[in-house]
Short mmCIF file of C-alpha atoms and ligand atoms in Angstrom, two decimals:
data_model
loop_
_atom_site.label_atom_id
_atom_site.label_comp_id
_atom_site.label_asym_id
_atom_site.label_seq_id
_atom_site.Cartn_x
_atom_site.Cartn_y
_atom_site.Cartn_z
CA UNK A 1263 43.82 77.37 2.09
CA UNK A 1264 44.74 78.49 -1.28
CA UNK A 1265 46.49 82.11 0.26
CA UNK A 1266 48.21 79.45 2.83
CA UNK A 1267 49.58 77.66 -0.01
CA UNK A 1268 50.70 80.35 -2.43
CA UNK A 1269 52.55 81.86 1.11
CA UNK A 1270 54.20 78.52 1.72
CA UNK A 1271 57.81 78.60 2.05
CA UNK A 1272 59.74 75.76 0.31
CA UNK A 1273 62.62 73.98 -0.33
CA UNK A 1274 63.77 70.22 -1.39
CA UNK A 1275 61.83 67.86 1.03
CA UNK A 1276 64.08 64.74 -0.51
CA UNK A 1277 67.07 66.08 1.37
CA UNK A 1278 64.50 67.18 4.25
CA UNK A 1279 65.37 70.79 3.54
CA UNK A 1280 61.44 71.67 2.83
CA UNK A 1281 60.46 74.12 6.19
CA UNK A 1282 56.57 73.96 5.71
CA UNK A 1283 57.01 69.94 4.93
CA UNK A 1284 58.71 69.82 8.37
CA UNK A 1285 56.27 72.03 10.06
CA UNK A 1286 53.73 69.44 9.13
CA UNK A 1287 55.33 66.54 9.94
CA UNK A 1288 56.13 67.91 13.49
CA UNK A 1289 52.93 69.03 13.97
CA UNK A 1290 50.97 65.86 13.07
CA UNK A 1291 53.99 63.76 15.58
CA UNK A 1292 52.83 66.13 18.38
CA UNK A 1293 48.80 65.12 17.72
CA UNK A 1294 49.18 61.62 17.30
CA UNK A 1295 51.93 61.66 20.61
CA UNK A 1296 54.87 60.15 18.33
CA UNK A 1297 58.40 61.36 17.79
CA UNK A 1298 58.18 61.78 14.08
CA UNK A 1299 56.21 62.05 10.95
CA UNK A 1300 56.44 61.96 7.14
CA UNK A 1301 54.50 63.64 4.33
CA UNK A 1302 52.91 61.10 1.89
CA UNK A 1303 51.13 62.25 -1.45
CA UNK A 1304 48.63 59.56 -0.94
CA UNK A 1305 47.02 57.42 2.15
CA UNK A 1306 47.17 54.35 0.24
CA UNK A 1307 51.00 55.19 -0.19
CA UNK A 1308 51.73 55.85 3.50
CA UNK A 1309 49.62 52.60 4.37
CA UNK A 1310 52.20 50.57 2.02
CA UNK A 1311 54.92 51.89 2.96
CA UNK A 1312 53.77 51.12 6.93
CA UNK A 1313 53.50 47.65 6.12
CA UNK A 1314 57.13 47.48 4.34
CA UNK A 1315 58.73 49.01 7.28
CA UNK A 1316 56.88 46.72 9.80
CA UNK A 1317 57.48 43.37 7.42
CA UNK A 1318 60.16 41.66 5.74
CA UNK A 1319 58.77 39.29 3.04
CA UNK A 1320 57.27 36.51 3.94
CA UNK A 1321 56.06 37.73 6.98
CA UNK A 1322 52.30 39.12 7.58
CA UNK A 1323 49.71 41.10 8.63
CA UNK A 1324 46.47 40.53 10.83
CA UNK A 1325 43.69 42.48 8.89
CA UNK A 1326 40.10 42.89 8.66
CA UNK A 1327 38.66 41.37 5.10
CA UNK A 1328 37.08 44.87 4.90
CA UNK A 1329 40.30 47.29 5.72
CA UNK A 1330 41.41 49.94 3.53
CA UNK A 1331 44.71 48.44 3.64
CA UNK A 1332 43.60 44.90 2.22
CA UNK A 1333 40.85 45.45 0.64
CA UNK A 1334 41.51 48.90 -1.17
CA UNK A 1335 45.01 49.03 -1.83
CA UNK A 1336 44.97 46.87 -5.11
CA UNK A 1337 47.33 44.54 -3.21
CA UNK A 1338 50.09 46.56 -2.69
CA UNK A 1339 51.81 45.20 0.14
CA UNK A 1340 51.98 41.48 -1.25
CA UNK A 1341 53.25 42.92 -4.93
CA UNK A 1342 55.85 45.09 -3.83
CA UNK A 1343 56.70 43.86 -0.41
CA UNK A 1344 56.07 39.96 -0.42
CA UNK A 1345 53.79 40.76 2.91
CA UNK A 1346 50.81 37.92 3.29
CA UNK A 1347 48.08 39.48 4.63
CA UNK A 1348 46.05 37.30 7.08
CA UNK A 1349 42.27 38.90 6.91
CA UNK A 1350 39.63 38.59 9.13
CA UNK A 1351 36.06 38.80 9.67
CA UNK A 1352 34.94 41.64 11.66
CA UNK A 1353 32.37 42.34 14.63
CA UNK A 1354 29.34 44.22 13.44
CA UNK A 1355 30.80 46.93 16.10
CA UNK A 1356 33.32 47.74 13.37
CA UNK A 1357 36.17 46.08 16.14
CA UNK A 1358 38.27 43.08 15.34
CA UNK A 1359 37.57 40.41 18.02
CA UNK A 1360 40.36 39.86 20.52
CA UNK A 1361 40.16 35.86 21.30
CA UNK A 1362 40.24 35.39 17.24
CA UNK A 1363 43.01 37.50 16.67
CA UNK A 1364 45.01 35.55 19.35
CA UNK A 1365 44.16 32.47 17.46
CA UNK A 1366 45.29 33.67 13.98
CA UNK A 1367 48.69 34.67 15.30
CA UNK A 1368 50.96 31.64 13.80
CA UNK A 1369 53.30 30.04 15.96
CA UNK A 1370 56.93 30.47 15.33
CA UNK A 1371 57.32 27.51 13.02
CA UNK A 1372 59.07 27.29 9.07
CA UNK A 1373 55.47 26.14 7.90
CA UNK A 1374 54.04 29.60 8.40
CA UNK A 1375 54.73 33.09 7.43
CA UNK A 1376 55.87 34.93 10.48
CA UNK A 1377 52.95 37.31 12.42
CA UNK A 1378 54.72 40.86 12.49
CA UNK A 1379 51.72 43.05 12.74
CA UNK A 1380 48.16 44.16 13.40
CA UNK A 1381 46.79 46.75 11.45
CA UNK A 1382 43.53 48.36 12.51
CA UNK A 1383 41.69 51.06 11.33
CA UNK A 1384 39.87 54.49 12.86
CA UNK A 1385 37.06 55.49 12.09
CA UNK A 1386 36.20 52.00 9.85
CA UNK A 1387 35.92 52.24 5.94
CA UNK A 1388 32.00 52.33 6.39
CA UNK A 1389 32.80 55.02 9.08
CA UNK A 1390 32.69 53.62 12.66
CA UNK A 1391 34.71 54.79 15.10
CA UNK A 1392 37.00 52.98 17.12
CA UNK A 1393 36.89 53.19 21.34
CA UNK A 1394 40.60 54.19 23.03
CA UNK A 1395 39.48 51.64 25.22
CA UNK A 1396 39.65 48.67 22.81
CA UNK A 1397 42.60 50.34 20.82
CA UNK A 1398 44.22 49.91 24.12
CA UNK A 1399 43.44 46.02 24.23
CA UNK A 1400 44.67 45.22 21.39
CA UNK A 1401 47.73 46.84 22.33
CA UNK A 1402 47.86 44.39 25.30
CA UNK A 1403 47.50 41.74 23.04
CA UNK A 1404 50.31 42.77 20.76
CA UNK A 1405 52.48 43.29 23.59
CA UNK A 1406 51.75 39.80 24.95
CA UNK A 1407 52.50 38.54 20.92
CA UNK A 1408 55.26 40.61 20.52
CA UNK A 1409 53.31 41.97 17.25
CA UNK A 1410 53.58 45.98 16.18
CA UNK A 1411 50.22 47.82 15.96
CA UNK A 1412 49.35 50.20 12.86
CA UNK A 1413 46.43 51.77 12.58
CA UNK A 1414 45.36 53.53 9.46
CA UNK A 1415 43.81 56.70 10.38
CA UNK A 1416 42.79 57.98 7.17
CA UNK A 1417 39.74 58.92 9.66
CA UNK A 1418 40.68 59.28 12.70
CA UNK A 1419 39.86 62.96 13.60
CA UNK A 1420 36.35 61.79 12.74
CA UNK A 1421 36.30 59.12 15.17
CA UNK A 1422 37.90 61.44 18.02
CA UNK A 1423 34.96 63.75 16.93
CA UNK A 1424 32.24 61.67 16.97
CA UNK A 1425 34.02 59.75 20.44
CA UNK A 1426 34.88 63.23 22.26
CA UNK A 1427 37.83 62.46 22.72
CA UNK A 1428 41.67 64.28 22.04
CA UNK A 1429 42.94 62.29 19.51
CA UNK A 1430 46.18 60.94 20.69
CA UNK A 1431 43.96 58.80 23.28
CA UNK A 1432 43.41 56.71 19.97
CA UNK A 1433 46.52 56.75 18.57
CA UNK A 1434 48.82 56.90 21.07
CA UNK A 1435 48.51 52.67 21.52
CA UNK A 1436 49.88 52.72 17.82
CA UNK A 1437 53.45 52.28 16.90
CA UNK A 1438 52.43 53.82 13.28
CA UNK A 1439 50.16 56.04 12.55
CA UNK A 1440 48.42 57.11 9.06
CA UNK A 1441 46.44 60.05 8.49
CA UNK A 1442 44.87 61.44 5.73
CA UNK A 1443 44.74 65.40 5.09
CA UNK A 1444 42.36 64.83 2.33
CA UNK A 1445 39.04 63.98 2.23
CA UNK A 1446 37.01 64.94 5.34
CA UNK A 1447 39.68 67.54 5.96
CA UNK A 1448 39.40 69.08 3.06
CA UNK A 1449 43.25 69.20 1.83
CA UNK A 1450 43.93 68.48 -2.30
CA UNK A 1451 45.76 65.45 -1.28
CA UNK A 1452 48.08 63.88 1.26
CA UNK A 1453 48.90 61.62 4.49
CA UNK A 1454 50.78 61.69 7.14
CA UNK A 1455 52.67 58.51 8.70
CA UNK A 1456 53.54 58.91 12.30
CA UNK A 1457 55.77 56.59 14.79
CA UNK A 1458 59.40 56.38 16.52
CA UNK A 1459 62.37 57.97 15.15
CA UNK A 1460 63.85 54.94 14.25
CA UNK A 1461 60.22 53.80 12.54
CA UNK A 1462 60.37 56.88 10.38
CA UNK A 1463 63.66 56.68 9.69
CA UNK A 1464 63.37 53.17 7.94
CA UNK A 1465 59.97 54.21 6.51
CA UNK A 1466 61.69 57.56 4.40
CA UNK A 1467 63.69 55.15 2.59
CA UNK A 1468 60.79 53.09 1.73
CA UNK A 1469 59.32 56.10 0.43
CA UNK A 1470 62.34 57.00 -1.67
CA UNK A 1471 61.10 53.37 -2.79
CA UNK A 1472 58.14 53.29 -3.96
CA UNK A 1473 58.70 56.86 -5.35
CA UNK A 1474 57.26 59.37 -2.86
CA UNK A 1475 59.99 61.04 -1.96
CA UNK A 1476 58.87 64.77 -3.45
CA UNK A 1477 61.14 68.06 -4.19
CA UNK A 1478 58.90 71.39 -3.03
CA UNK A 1479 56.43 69.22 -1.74
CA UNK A 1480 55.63 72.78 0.74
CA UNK A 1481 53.11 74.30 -1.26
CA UNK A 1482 50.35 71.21 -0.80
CA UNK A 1483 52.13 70.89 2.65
CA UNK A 1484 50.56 74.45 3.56
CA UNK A 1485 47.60 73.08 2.46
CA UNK A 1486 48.04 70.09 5.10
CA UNK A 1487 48.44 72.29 7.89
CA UNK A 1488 45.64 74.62 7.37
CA UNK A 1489 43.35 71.56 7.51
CA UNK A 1490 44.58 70.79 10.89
CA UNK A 1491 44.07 74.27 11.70
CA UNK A 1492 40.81 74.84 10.27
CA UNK A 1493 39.08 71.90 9.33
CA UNK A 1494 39.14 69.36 12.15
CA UNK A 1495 36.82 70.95 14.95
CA UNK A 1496 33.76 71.27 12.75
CA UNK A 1497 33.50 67.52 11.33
CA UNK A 1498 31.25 66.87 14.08
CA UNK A 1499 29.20 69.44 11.50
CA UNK A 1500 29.26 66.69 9.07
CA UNK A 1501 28.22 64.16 11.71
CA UNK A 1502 25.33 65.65 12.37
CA UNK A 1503 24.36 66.19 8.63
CA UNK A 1504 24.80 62.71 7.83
CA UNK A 1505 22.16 62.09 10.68
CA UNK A 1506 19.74 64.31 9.34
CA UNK A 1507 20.73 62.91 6.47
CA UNK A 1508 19.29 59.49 7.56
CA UNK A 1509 16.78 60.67 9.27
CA UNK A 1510 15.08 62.43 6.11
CA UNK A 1511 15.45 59.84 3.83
CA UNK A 1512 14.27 57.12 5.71
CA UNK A 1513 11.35 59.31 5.04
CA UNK A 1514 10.86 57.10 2.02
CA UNK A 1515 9.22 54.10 2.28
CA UNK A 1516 11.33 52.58 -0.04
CA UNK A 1517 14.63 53.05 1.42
CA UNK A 1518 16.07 51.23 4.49
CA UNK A 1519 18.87 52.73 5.93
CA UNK A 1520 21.82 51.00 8.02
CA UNK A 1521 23.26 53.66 10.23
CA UNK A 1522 24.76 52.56 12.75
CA UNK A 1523 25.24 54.68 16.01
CA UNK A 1524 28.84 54.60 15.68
CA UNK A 1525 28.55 56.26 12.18
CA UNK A 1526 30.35 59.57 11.60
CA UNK A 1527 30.17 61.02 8.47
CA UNK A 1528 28.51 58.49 6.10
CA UNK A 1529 24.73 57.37 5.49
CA UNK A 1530 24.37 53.65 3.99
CA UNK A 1531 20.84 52.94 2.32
CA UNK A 1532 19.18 50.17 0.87
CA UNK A 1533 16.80 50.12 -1.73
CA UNK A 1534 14.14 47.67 -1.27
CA UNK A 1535 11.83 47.50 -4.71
CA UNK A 1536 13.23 50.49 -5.97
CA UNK A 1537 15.60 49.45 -9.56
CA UNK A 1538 18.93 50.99 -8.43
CA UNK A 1539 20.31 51.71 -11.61
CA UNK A 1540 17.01 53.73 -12.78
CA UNK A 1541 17.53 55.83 -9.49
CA UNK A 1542 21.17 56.14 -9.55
CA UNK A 1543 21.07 57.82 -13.22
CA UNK A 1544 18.12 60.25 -12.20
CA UNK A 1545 19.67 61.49 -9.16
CA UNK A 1546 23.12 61.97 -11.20
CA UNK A 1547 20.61 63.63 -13.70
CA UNK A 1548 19.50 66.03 -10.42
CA UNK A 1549 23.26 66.47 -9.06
CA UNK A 1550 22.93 64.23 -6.39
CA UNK A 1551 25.86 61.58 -6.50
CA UNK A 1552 26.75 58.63 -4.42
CA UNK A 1553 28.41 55.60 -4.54
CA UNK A 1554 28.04 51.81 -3.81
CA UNK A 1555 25.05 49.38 -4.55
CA UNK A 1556 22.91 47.86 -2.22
CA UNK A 1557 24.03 49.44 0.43
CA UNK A 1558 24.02 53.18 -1.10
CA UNK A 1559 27.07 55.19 0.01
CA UNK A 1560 26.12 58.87 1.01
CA UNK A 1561 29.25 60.81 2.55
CA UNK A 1562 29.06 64.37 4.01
CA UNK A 1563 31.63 67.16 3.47
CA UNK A 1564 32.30 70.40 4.67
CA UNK A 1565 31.25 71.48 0.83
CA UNK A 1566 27.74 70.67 2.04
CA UNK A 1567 25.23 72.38 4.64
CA UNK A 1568 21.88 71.32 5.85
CA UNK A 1569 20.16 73.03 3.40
CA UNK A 1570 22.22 71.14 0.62
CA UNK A 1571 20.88 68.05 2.55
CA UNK A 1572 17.30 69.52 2.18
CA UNK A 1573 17.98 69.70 -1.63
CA UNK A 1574 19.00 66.50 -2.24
CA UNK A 1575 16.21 65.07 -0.36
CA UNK A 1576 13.66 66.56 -2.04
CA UNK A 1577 15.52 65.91 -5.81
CA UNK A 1578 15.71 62.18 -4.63
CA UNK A 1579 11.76 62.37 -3.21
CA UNK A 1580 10.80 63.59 -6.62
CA UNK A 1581 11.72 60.04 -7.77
CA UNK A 1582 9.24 58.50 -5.29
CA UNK A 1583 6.52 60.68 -6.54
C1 PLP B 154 40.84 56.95 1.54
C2 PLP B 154 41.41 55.98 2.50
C3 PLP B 154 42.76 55.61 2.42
C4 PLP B 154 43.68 56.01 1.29
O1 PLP B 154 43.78 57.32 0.97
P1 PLP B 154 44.19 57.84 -0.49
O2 PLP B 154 44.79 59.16 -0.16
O3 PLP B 154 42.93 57.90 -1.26
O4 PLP B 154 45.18 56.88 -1.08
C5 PLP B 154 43.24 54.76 3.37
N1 PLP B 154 42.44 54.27 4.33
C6 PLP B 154 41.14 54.58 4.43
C7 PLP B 154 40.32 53.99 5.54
C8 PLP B 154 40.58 55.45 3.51
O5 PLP B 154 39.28 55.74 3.60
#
């Protein structure tokens, strides 16, 4: 990745003259089946500025109360774009249900905000993945509504991984399309936002916006496409570490762990009499890091192999005695 980026031709992305910026973008349109793409530095940046280009102010988004996009994004979308989010409970499934979406959708009256949107997200922040088959209802539904549909895919080669599926059948029901080259894939940073030409169109100016229009933005670019390239047909890897993940630590008597079977590449556990903050500090103390409270957050990377799974079992066991 780091040869691929010192090889990376460049030039000013801000006047769209950046050939490894545009080899991304085309190559992430042509995954997610849209007509165009743009480079973000940041998912919570391409999430924004999908929500500005779907909503005016005033108008709003349906949204689960646990979404990246509400939750995470310190409120972005109401400070700089006047967008009310409407949030939701969700299904323990991870899905949004169907009937309660319908009846959040506000009628067209000057009392209410106006419904633009739906914004979903694939695999979940907790890490559940998404069926094509109800991405494809809620389509229906937002066709019915007249509503657009934007999923935030910060995790969506995950899901098609752990789904076995190509991964345009879940975001091809999108009209926008975030995903994130980071994390999981293993790039230094950035996102890509896919949808219609006209979608992107209206969404680089937004990103001239809120400032993330960059200048030789090829060099993490290259960085971006040797993910795709590299990094996307082993997460199922990670998958299966985060089972055996489970699997050993629940081991312990004292730990309970919530893994779903829709889980990809994270491993929530509970403590039951265990103080958390005594065993948080001595695993940091043995190298072993997580986040969260009550549920635990363990996440698996392609940094880490089985055997680094072995070691952090046993460093966390020798707290158990
Ligand atoms: C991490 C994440 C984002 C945002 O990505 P950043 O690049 O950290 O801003 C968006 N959505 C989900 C679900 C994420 O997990």
């Amino acid at each position: 990745m780091m040869q691929a980026m010192q090889d990376a031709k460049m030039g000013d992305d801000v006047y769209g003259e950046d050939p490894t910026v545009n080899q991304l973008q085309l190559k992430v349109a042509r995954i997610t089946g849209h007509e165009d793409a743009l480079f973000f530095p940041s998912g919570t940046q391409s999430n924004l500025v999908a929500l500005l280009t779907h909503c005016k102010r005033a108008d709003e988004y349906i949204v689960a109360q646990t979404a990246h996009t509400y939750k995470y994004e310190g409120g972005g979308a109401a400070a700089l774009g006047g967008i009310q989010p409407q949030p939701m409970e969700r299904n323990s499934d991870g899905t949004l249900d169907l009937e309660h979406i319908e009846k959040l959708i506000k009628a067209d009256d000057f009392h209410f905000a106006k419904t633009r949107l739906v914004a979903l997200e694939n695999t979940t922040t907790d890490g559940m993945a998404i069926s094509a088959s109800y991405c494809q209802k809620v389509r229906q539904l937002c066709d019915r509504n007249r509503l657009a549909l934007h999923l935030d895919g910060a995790r969506v080669f995950n899901a098609a991984a752990k789904l076995n599926v190509d991964v345009m059948e879940l975001t091809k029901h999108f009209d926008s399309v975030s995903v994130c080259l980071s994390k999981g894939l293993g790039a230094p940073v950035g996102s890509v936002l896919s949808g219609s030409h006209e979608f992107v169109s209206s969404a680089r100016r937004w990103r001239k916006v809120v400032g993330g229009g960059m200048r030789q933005a090829g060099i993490i670019a290259a960085a971006g496409i040797y993910a795709l390239d590299h990094n996307v047909s082993r997460l199922s890897e990670d998958h299966s570490n985060a089972e055996y993940l489970a699997n050993r630590l629940s081991e312990f008597d004292d730990i309970s762990i919530e893994f779903g079977g829709a889980c990809t590449n994270m491993v929530f556990l509970r403590l039951k009499s265990t103080n958390h903050d005594e065993f948080a500090s001595f695993a940091e103390s043995k190298g072993v890091l997580f986040t969260g409270r009550n549920p635990i957050r363990m996440v698996t990377h392609k940094d880490l192999a089985k055997s680094d799974i072995d070691l952090a079992v046993e460093r966390l066991g020798a707290y158990f005695g």
